Coordinates of C-alpha atoms and ligand atoms in Angstrom, one line a residue:
X1 CA 14.0 -6.2 151.7
X2 CA 12.0 -8.2 154.1
X3 CA 8.5 -6.9 154.7
X4 CA 6.7 -7.8 157.9
X5 CA 3.5 -8.8 156.2
X6 CA 2.8 -9.6 152.6
X7 CA 0.3 -7.3 150.9
X8 CA -2.9 -8.5 149.4
X9 CA -3.1 -7.2 145.9
X10 CA -6.0 -7.8 143.5
X11 CA -6.4 -6.6 140.0
X12 CA -10.1 -6.9 139.3
X13 CA -10.5 -7.3 135.6
X14 CA -11.6 -4.6 133.1
X15 CA -11.4 -1.0 134.0
X16 CA -14.2 1.5 134.0
X17 CA -14.0 4.6 136.2
X18 CA -10.3 5.5 136.0
X19 CA -8.0 4.7 133.3
X20 CA -5.3 2.6 134.9
X21 CA -1.9 2.7 133.1
X22 CA -0.8 -0.7 131.9
X23 CA 2.4 -0.7 134.0
X24 CA 0.2 -0.6 137.1
X25 CA -1.9 -3.6 136.2
X26 CA 1.2 -5.8 135.7
X27 CA 1.5 -6.3 139.5
X28 CA 4.4 -8.5 140.6
X29 CA 3.6 -11.8 142.1
X30 CA 5.8 -11.0 145.1
X31 CA 6.9 -7.5 146.0
X32 CA 10.7 -7.2 146.3
X33 CA 11.3 -10.6 144.7
X34 CA 14.7 -9.6 143.3
X35 CA 15.9 -8.1 146.5
X36 CA 17.4 -11.2 148.1
X37 CA 21.1 -10.6 147.1
X38 CA 21.0 -7.0 148.2
X39 CA 20.9 -7.8 151.9
X40 CA 22.5 -10.4 154.2
X41 CA 22.1 -10.9 157.9
X42 CA 25.1 -10.4 160.2
X43 CA 25.6 -11.9 163.7
X44 CA 28.1 -11.6 166.5
X45 CA 29.8 -14.9 165.4
X46 CA 30.9 -13.4 162.0
X47 CA 34.7 -13.0 161.9
X48 CA 36.1 -9.9 160.2
X49 CA 36.9 -12.0 157.1
X50 CA 33.3 -13.3 157.0
X51 CA 32.0 -9.7 157.2
X52 CA 34.1 -8.7 154.2
X53 CA 33.1 -11.8 152.3
X54 CA 29.4 -11.0 153.0
X55 CA 29.8 -7.4 151.9
X56 CA 31.5 -8.6 148.7
X57 CA 28.7 -11.1 148.0
X58 CA 26.0 -8.3 147.9
X59 CA 24.5 -7.5 144.6
X60 CA 22.4 -4.5 143.7
X61 CA 18.8 -5.0 142.5
X62 CA 17.8 -4.2 138.9
X63 CA 16.1 -1.1 140.2
X64 CA 19.3 0.0 142.0
X65 CA 21.4 -0.5 138.9
X66 CA 18.9 1.5 136.8
X67 CA 18.9 4.2 139.5
X68 CA 22.8 4.3 139.7
X69 CA 23.0 4.8 136.0
X70 CA 20.9 8.0 136.2
X71 CA 24.1 9.8 137.5
X72 CA 22.6 13.3 137.4
X73 CA 19.2 13.7 139.0
X74 CA 17.3 16.9 140.0
X75 CA 15.0 18.1 142.8
X76 CA 12.4 20.7 142.3
X77 CA 11.2 22.3 145.6
X78 CA 8.0 24.1 144.8
X79 CA 4.9 24.8 146.9
X80 CA 3.4 27.3 149.3
X81 CA 6.9 28.1 150.6
X82 CA 7.8 29.5 147.2
X83 CA 5.2 32.2 147.9
X84 CA 5.7 32.7 151.6
X85 CA 9.5 32.8 151.6
X86 CA 9.7 30.1 154.2
X87 CA 11.8 26.9 154.0
X88 CA 9.6 25.0 156.4
X89 CA 5.9 26.0 156.2
X90 CA 3.4 26.0 159.0
X91 CA 0.5 23.8 157.6
X92 CA -2.1 26.5 158.1
X93 CA -1.2 28.5 154.9
X94 CA -4.1 29.8 152.9
X95 CA -4.0 27.6 149.8
X96 CA -4.7 30.7 147.8
X97 CA -1.1 31.9 148.4
X98 CA -0.1 29.4 145.7
X99 CA -0.3 31.6 142.6
X100 CA 2.3 30.9 140.0
X101 CA 1.7 33.5 137.3
X102 CA 3.2 31.5 134.4
X103 CA 3.8 27.9 135.3
X104 CA 6.0 26.4 132.6
X105 CA 7.1 22.9 133.3
X106 CA 8.4 22.5 129.7
X107 CA 10.9 25.1 130.6
X108 CA 12.0 23.1 133.7
X109 CA 12.3 20.0 131.5
X110 CA 14.3 21.7 128.7
X111 CA 16.7 23.2 131.3
X112 CA 17.2 19.9 133.1
X113 CA 17.6 18.0 129.8
X114 CA 20.2 20.5 128.6
X115 CA 22.0 20.2 132.0
X116 CA 22.3 16.4 131.5
X117 CA 19.7 15.4 134.0
X118 CA 17.9 12.1 133.6
X119 CA 15.3 12.1 136.4
X120 CA 13.6 14.9 138.3
X121 CA 11.9 14.7 141.7
X122 CA 9.0 17.1 142.4
X123 CA 8.0 18.1 146.0
X124 CA 4.5 16.8 145.6
X125 CA 4.0 17.4 149.3
X126 CA 6.6 19.1 151.6
X127 CA 6.3 19.2 155.4
X128 CA 3.6 21.9 155.3
X129 CA 1.2 19.3 153.8
X130 CA 0.2 21.4 150.8
X131 CA -0.3 19.0 147.8
X132 CA 0.5 19.9 144.2
X133 CA -2.2 17.8 142.7
X134 CA -5.9 17.7 143.4
X135 CA -5.9 14.9 145.9
X136 CA -9.3 13.4 146.9
X137 CA -8.1 13.0 150.5
X138 CA -7.3 16.5 151.7
X139 CA -8.5 20.0 150.9
X140 CA -5.0 21.4 151.4
X141 CA -4.1 21.2 147.7
X142 CA -3.9 23.2 144.5
X143 CA -7.6 22.7 144.0
X144 CA -8.3 25.0 146.9
X145 CA -6.4 27.9 145.3
X146 CA -8.0 30.2 142.8
X147 CA -4.9 29.5 140.6
X148 CA -6.3 28.1 137.3
X149 CA -9.7 28.4 138.9
X150 CA -8.9 25.4 141.1
X151 CA -8.3 23.1 138.2
X152 CA -4.5 23.3 138.2
X153 CA -2.4 20.2 138.6
X154 CA 1.4 20.8 138.9
X155 CA 2.2 17.1 139.2
X156 CA 0.3 16.3 135.9
X157 CA 2.1 19.1 134.1
X158 CA 5.5 18.2 135.6
X159 CA 5.1 14.5 134.7
X160 CA 4.0 15.2 131.2
X161 CA 6.8 17.7 130.5
X162 CA 9.5 15.5 131.9
X163 CA 8.5 12.5 130.0
X164 CA 8.1 14.5 126.8
X165 CA 11.8 15.5 127.2
X166 CA 13.1 12.1 128.1
X167 CA 13.4 12.7 131.8
X168 CA 12.2 10.2 134.3
X169 CA 9.7 11.2 137.0
X170 CA 10.3 11.1 140.8
X171 CA 8.1 12.2 143.7
X172 CA 9.0 13.7 147.1
X173 CA 6.1 13.0 149.5
X174 CA 7.0 14.3 153.0
X175 CA 6.1 11.9 155.8
X176 CA 5.9 14.8 158.2
X177 CA 2.7 16.8 157.5
X178 CA 1.9 19.9 159.4
X179 CA -1.5 20.3 157.9
X180 CA -2.6 16.8 158.9
X181 CA -1.1 17.4 162.3
X182 CA -3.3 20.5 162.7
X183 CA -6.3 18.5 161.6
X184 CA -5.7 15.8 164.2
X185 CA -4.8 13.0 161.8
X186 CA -1.0 13.0 162.1
X187 CA 0.1 11.4 165.4
X188 CA -3.5 11.1 166.7
X189 CA -2.7 7.8 168.5
X190 CA -5.0 5.8 166.2
X191 CA -4.6 2.0 166.1
X192 CA -2.8 0.3 163.3
X193 CA -5.4 -1.9 161.7
X194 CA -6.0 -3.5 158.3
X195 CA -7.2 -0.9 155.8
X196 CA -8.4 -1.2 152.3
X197 CA -6.7 1.1 149.8
X198 CA -7.9 3.1 148.0
X199 CA -10.2 4.6 150.6
X200 CA -13.2 5.8 148.5
X201 CA -14.5 9.3 149.4
X202 CA -18.0 10.7 148.8
X203 CA -18.7 10.9 145.1
X204 CA -15.4 9.1 144.3
X205 CA -14.9 8.8 140.6
X206 CA -13.1 5.5 141.2
X207 CA -16.2 3.8 142.7
X208 CA -17.8 0.8 141.1
X209 CA -20.8 -1.2 142.4
X210 CA -21.5 -1.8 146.1
X211 CA -19.1 0.8 147.4
X212 CA -16.1 -1.0 146.0
X213 CA -13.4 0.4 143.7
X214 CA -14.3 -0.1 140.1
X215 CA -13.2 -3.3 138.4
X216 CA -9.6 -3.2 137.2
X217 CA -8.4 -0.9 140.0
X218 CA -5.8 -2.5 142.2
X219 CA -7.0 -3.0 145.7
X220 CA -4.6 -3.4 148.6
X221 CA -5.2 -4.4 152.2
X222 CA -2.5 -3.2 154.4
X223 CA -2.0 -2.4 158.2
X224 CA -1.9 1.4 158.9
X225 CA -2.9 4.1 161.3
X226 CA -5.2 6.9 160.2
X227 CA -2.3 9.0 159.0
X228 CA -0.6 6.0 157.5
X229 CA -3.8 5.4 155.5
X230 CA -3.8 9.0 154.4
X231 CA -0.2 8.5 153.0
X232 CA -1.2 5.2 151.4
X233 CA -4.2 6.9 149.7
X234 CA -2.0 9.7 148.4
X235 CA 0.7 7.4 147.2
X236 CA -2.0 5.3 145.5
X237 CA -3.3 8.4 143.6
X238 CA 0.3 9.4 142.5
X239 CA 1.3 5.9 141.5
X240 CA -1.9 5.0 139.5
X241 CA -2.8 8.2 137.8
X242 CA 0.4 10.0 136.7
X243 CA 2.4 7.3 134.7
X244 CA 5.5 5.5 135.7
X245 CA 7.4 6.9 138.7
X246 CA 11.1 5.9 139.1
X247 CA 11.9 7.3 142.5
X248 CA 9.9 7.9 145.7
X249 CA 11.8 10.1 148.1
X250 CA 10.9 10.0 151.8
X251 CA 12.6 12.6 154.0
X252 CA 13.4 12.0 157.6
X253 CA 12.7 15.5 159.0
X254 CA 9.7 16.3 161.4
X255 CA 9.3 19.9 160.2
X256 CA 7.9 22.2 162.8
X257 CA 5.7 19.4 164.4
X258 CA 6.7 19.2 168.1
X259 CA 9.0 16.3 168.5
X260 CA 6.9 14.7 171.2
X261 CA 4.0 14.2 168.7
X262 CA 5.4 11.0 167.2
X263 CA 3.7 9.3 164.4
X264 CA 5.0 5.8 164.0
X265 CA 5.1 5.7 160.3
X266 CA 3.8 2.6 158.5
X267 CA 6.9 2.2 156.5
X268 CA 6.3 -1.5 155.7
X269 CA 2.9 -0.8 154.2
X270 CA 4.0 2.3 152.3
X271 CA 6.9 0.2 150.8
X272 CA 4.6 -2.7 150.0
X273 CA 2.2 -0.3 148.1
X274 CA 5.0 1.2 146.2
X275 CA 6.5 -2.2 145.2
X276 CA 3.0 -3.3 144.1
X277 CA 2.1 -0.2 142.1
X278 CA 5.6 1.0 140.9
X279 CA 8.0 -2.0 141.2
X280 CA 10.6 0.0 139.2
X281 CA 10.7 2.9 141.7
X282 CA 13.7 3.3 143.9
X283 CA 12.6 4.2 147.4
X284 CA 15.1 6.8 148.6
X285 CA 16.6 8.0 151.9
X286 CA 14.0 6.8 154.4
X287 CA 13.8 3.7 152.2
X288 CA 15.6 0.5 151.4
X289 CA 17.0 1.3 147.9
X290 CA 19.0 4.5 148.2
X291 CA 20.8 6.0 151.2
X292 CA 21.4 9.7 152.1
X293 CA 25.1 10.4 151.7
X294 CA 24.9 12.1 155.2
X295 CA 25.3 15.8 154.3
X296 CA 23.5 18.4 152.1
X297 CA 26.6 19.7 150.4
X298 CA 26.4 17.2 147.5
X299 CA 29.7 15.5 148.5
X300 CA 30.3 11.8 148.8
X301 CA 33.2 10.4 150.9
X302 CA 36.5 10.1 149.2
X303 CA 36.0 6.3 149.6
X304 CA 32.3 5.5 149.3
X305 CA 31.0 2.0 149.6
X306 CA 27.5 0.9 148.4
X307 CA 27.8 -2.1 150.8
X308 CA 27.2 -0.8 154.3
X309 CA 26.1 -2.1 157.7
X310 CA 22.5 -1.3 158.6
X311 CA 20.0 -1.7 161.4
X312 CA 16.5 -2.9 160.8
X313 CA 14.1 -0.5 162.5
X314 CA 10.5 -0.9 163.6
X315 CA 8.1 -0.9 160.6
X316 CA 10.7 -2.2 158.2
X317 CA 12.8 1.0 157.9
X318 CA 16.5 0.7 157.2
X319 CA 18.8 2.8 159.3
X320 CA 22.6 3.3 159.5
X321 CA 24.4 1.0 161.9
X322 CA 27.1 3.7 162.2
X323 CA 26.2 7.3 162.3
X324 CA 24.8 8.7 159.1
X325 CA 27.7 11.1 158.7
X326 CA 30.6 8.9 159.8
X327 CA 33.6 9.5 157.5
X328 CA 33.9 5.8 156.9
X329 CA 30.7 3.9 156.2
X330 CA 32.0 0.7 154.6
X331 CA 35.7 -0.2 154.9
X332 CA 36.9 -3.4 156.6
X333 CA 37.4 -1.4 159.8
X334 CA 34.0 0.1 159.6
X335 CA 32.3 -3.3 159.1
X336 CA 34.0 -4.5 162.2
X337 CA 33.4 -1.4 164.3
X338 CA 29.7 -1.4 163.3
X339 CA 29.2 -5.2 164.0
X340 CA 27.6 -4.9 167.5
X341 CA 24.9 -2.6 166.0
X342 CA 24.5 -4.3 162.6
X343 CA 21.5 -6.4 161.6
X344 CA 22.4 -6.7 157.9
X345 CA 24.9 -5.7 155.4
X346 CA 23.0 -4.1 152.6
X347 CA 23.6 -2.7 149.1
X348 CA 22.5 0.9 149.9
X349 CA 24.2 3.3 147.5
X350 CA 24.7 7.0 148.3
X351 CA 22.7 9.9 146.9
X352 CA 24.2 13.4 147.2
X353 CA 21.5 16.0 147.6
X354 CA 22.4 19.7 147.4
X355 CA 20.7 22.9 146.2
X356 CA 21.9 25.1 143.4
X357 CA 21.0 28.0 145.7
X358 CA 21.5 28.3 149.5
X359 CA 17.8 27.4 150.2
X360 CA 15.8 24.5 148.9
X361 CA 12.9 26.8 147.9
X362 CA 13.2 29.9 145.7
X363 CA 14.2 33.1 147.4
X364 CA 14.7 36.0 145.0
X365 CA 17.7 37.4 146.8
X366 CA 19.8 34.2 146.5
X367 CA 22.2 33.4 143.7
X368 CA 22.9 30.0 142.1
X369 CA 26.2 28.2 142.1
X370 CA 28.5 28.6 139.2
X371 CA 29.2 26.0 136.5
X372 CA 32.6 25.4 138.0
X373 CA 31.0 24.8 141.5
X374 CA 28.5 22.4 140.0
X375 CA 31.2 20.5 138.1
X376 CA 33.1 20.1 141.4
X377 CA 29.9 18.7 142.9
X378 CA 29.7 16.3 139.9
X379 CA 33.2 15.1 140.6
X380 CA 32.5 14.7 144.3
X381 CA 29.3 12.7 143.8
X382 CA 29.2 10.9 140.4
X383 CA 33.0 10.8 140.5
X384 CA 32.9 8.9 143.8
X385 CA 30.4 6.3 142.9
X386 CA 27.3 8.2 144.1
X387 CA 24.4 9.9 142.3
X388 CA 24.0 13.7 142.3
X389 CA 20.6 15.1 143.3
X390 CA 20.7 18.8 142.5
X391 CA 17.8 21.0 143.6
X392 CA 16.8 23.7 141.2
X393 CA 13.8 25.6 142.7
X394 CA 11.1 27.2 140.4
X395 CA 10.3 30.8 141.2
X396 CA 7.0 32.5 141.9
X397 CA 6.1 32.6 138.2
X398 CA 6.5 28.8 138.2
X399 CA 9.6 29.0 136.0
X400 CA 13.3 28.3 136.7
X401 CA 15.3 31.5 137.1
X402 CA 17.3 32.5 133.9
X403 CA 20.5 32.5 136.0
X404 CA 19.9 28.9 137.1
X405 CA 19.1 27.8 133.6
X406 CA 22.3 29.4 132.3
X407 CA 24.3 27.7 135.1
X408 CA 22.8 24.3 134.2
X409 CA 23.7 24.7 130.5
X410 CA 27.2 25.8 131.4
X411 CA 27.6 22.9 133.8
X412 CA 26.7 20.4 131.1
X413 CA 29.1 22.0 128.7
X414 CA 31.9 22.0 131.3
X415 CA 31.4 18.3 132.1
X416 CA 31.5 17.6 128.3
X417 CA 34.8 19.5 128.1
X418 CA 36.2 17.8 131.2
X419 CA 35.4 14.3 129.8
X420 CA 35.3 14.5 126.0
X421 CA 35.9 11.4 123.8
X422 CA 37.2 8.4 125.7
X423 CA 40.8 7.9 124.3
X424 CA 40.9 4.4 125.6
X425 CA 37.9 3.2 123.6
X426 CA 39.0 0.2 121.7
X427 CA 42.6 0.6 122.6
X428 CA 44.6 -2.7 122.5
X429 CA 43.9 -4.2 125.9
X430 CA 46.0 -6.9 127.5
X431 CA 45.5 -8.3 131.0
X432 CA 45.8 -11.4 133.2
X433 CA 42.5 -12.8 134.1
X434 CA 39.7 -12.8 131.5
X435 CA 38.4 -10.5 128.7
X436 CA 40.6 -7.3 129.0
X437 CA 39.0 -5.8 125.9
X438 CA 35.6 -5.6 127.7
X439 CA 37.0 -2.8 129.9
X440 CA 37.3 -0.5 126.9
X441 CA 34.2 -1.5 124.8
X442 CA 32.0 1.2 126.3
X443 CA 29.5 -1.3 127.6
X444 CA 28.8 -1.0 131.4
X445 CA 27.5 -4.6 131.4
X446 CA 30.7 -6.2 130.3
X447 CA 34.0 -6.3 132.2
X448 CA 37.5 -7.5 132.5
X449 CA 37.8 -10.1 135.3
X450 CA 41.0 -9.9 137.3
X451 CA 42.7 -13.3 138.0
X452 CA 42.3 -13.2 141.8
X453 CA 41.5 -10.9 144.8
X454 CA 43.9 -8.0 145.2
X455 CA 45.7 -8.9 142.0
X456 CA 45.5 -8.2 138.2
X457 CA 47.0 -5.8 135.7
X458 CA 45.1 -4.3 132.7
X459 CA 47.3 -2.7 130.2
X460 CA 46.1 -0.4 127.3
X461 CA 48.1 0.4 124.2
X462 CA 46.8 3.6 122.6
X463 CA 48.9 3.2 119.5
X464 CA 50.7 6.6 119.9
X465 CA 51.8 8.8 122.8
X466 CA 48.6 10.4 124.1
X467 CA 48.0 13.2 126.6
X468 CA 45.6 12.3 129.4
X469 CA 44.4 14.3 132.5
X470 CA 41.2 12.6 133.5
X471 CA 40.7 8.9 134.2
X472 CA 37.4 7.2 134.7
X473 CA 37.1 3.8 136.3
X474 CA 34.0 1.7 136.8
X475 CA 33.3 -1.6 138.4
X476 CA 30.7 -3.9 136.9
X477 CA 28.4 -3.5 139.9
X478 CA 26.2 -6.3 138.7
X479 CA 28.9 -8.4 140.4
X480 CA 29.1 -6.2 143.5
X481 CA 31.6 -3.7 144.7
X482 CA 35.1 -5.2 145.3
X483 CA 38.0 -2.8 144.6
X484 CA 39.6 -1.3 147.7
X485 CA 42.9 0.0 146.2
X486 CA 44.3 0.4 142.8
X487 CA 47.0 2.3 141.0
X488 CA 47.2 3.8 137.5
X489 CA 50.6 3.8 135.8
X490 CA 52.0 5.1 132.5
X491 CA 55.0 3.9 130.6
X492 CA 57.9 6.3 130.0
X493 CA 61.5 5.8 128.8
X494 CA 62.4 4.9 132.4
X495 CA 59.7 2.3 132.8
X496 CA 56.3 2.3 134.4
X497 CA 55.6 5.3 136.6
X498 CA 52.7 5.7 139.1
X499 CA 50.4 8.5 137.9
X500 CA 47.6 8.3 140.4
X501 CA 45.9 5.9 142.9
X502 CA 42.4 5.3 144.0
X503 CA 40.7 3.7 146.9
X504 CA 37.1 2.5 146.2
X505 CA 35.8 2.6 142.6
X506 CA 32.2 1.3 142.6
X507 CA 29.9 2.4 139.8
X508 CA 32.1 5.3 138.8
X509 CA 35.4 6.8 139.9
X510 CA 36.8 9.9 138.2
X511 CA 40.5 10.8 138.9
X512 CA 41.7 14.2 138.1
X513 CA 45.4 14.7 137.2
X514 CA 46.9 18.1 138.1
X515 CA 48.6 18.3 134.7
X516 CA 48.3 16.2 131.5
X517 CA 50.6 13.1 131.2
X518 CA 51.6 11.9 127.8
X519 CA 52.2 8.1 127.3
X520 CA 51.3 5.4 124.8
X521 CA 50.8 2.6 127.3
X522 CA 48.7 2.9 130.4
X523 CA 47.9 0.3 133.0
X524 CA 45.6 -0.3 136.0
X525 CA 46.9 -2.5 138.8
X526 CA 44.6 -3.8 141.4
X527 CA 46.3 -3.7 144.8
X528 CA 43.4 -4.6 147.1
X529 CA 40.0 -6.1 146.4
X530 CA 37.3 -8.2 148.1
X531 CA 37.3 -10.8 145.3
X532 CA 38.6 -10.7 141.7
X533 CA 38.0 -7.2 140.4
X534 CA 35.4 -6.8 137.6
X535 CA 36.3 -3.6 135.7
X536 CA 33.7 -2.4 133.2
X537 CA 35.5 0.8 132.3
X538 CA 39.1 2.0 132.2
X539 CA 38.6 5.4 130.4
X540 CA 41.3 8.0 129.6
X541 CA 40.4 11.6 128.7
X542 CA 42.1 14.9 127.9
X543 CA 40.0 17.8 129.1
X544 CA 39.6 20.8 126.7
X545 CA 38.8 23.6 129.2
Ligands
FUL601 C1 15.3 18.1 154.3 C2 14.0 18.9 154.4 O1 13.7 19.3 155.7 C3 14.3 20.1 153.5 O2 13.3 21.1 153.6 C4 14.5 19.6 152.1 O3 13.3 19.1 151.6 C5 15.6 18.6 152.1 C6 15.9 18.0 150.7 O4 15.4 17.6 153.0 O5 15.4 17.2 155.3

């Protein structure tokens, strides 16, 4: 993405006051250096064919590919609302309401691991402004609660537990902040001026000589308002003291703050700081790397494109050129319809957020979704080329409810039974174009290349008649998203018969057959594509429910 101003980043030699993790000292020479193929400008002179060619030319960044492969990610909404019963807090809560009686983040991690989740995002700060680690920049934190005698740190415990169980760490830091609004920092009309981050506070343990940060600490100079600086300082603490972070999630809601109190967020500076301190982190939703799917039901569109038209907003924020919830975000028609409002076409893949319970925070009277409902959500998100972001809220003990834990385990088991061993793995593959065997080798980074746009047939011989009721297709998204229409056929005594069709494929497309079909030879025919299709996976499964 293009940032308005380049940050100044300095690593200042050996470290003394705070131990800085090695990943943070390896600062990139240029933030966002790999982002150039993920975004292309659009103008009124572009013909419909040029728009399609531009969309087909987009490539995801390395961090977007890594994010896409997470498939199942989790949210943990936890904070003062857990104890007040609210969904949106007020910002003037007594921090002492935060009293988990038996915080057990290892239990969160075990349940998520057993549910097949690969990354978890904690609400480090929701709209109420209460912070789950002892930030130096606000008193509205866990340190002001008598919980753990003010020495508790949920973020530390969460991050340690997740990593110990092989789960990546993500953070939700709400741009809206009721508490800072009440303290006159949020939307106070302050000027956007060049600020030095970190801002050292009285008695700061990060201070070196002469009022400067200690040698070895990264120092950034970025333009920001007072509140923008508060956010930068908080992001700095999170991204330098808690180990690698792989997703930073910025919500778009204003909470209960009156809408006329507008804080013009310093998105460009926040993004620059994240790129500098956590270059691997995907910036989601109000961010350039990952787009909100447009609903909170966990469902992607039947035909989901990761290449979509966007508007460039003040401060460097990316916004939808069409409405966020339009049923068609990326077809040829959509690209043309959006053109008058489009600044760029962008690789901006969809994330499907949904809660396992009706609320985002824990409410004792609510019940979790069943394993079957969760599996349907999996098919409607991961099965349509998106990533699932499932919220599982900890309760007032600081544990996941046993009913939710059971549902997560049963969900993972059900997905295993829906998609057990891939029957196509190392089948004899024939095809026009190049390297048909690479579509059945189990490697997402290798692919069959169809001979031409909207053409190509890939045939698998399984060696014996085999019953199939689930089909999984995947494009090699390192080469972009191309397939618009394809058909899967099976050979019977009377010849080749259509079994099912698909529209878009993208990173992953799961097709469910209403009943098993038995055949020895199966084939995929590309009917429409924006360039020669690159198929990384043509998988065949027989569910064992
Ligand atoms: C929304 C927020 O307002 C909700 O409280 C929740 O955090 C959800 C994931 O995003 O916009």
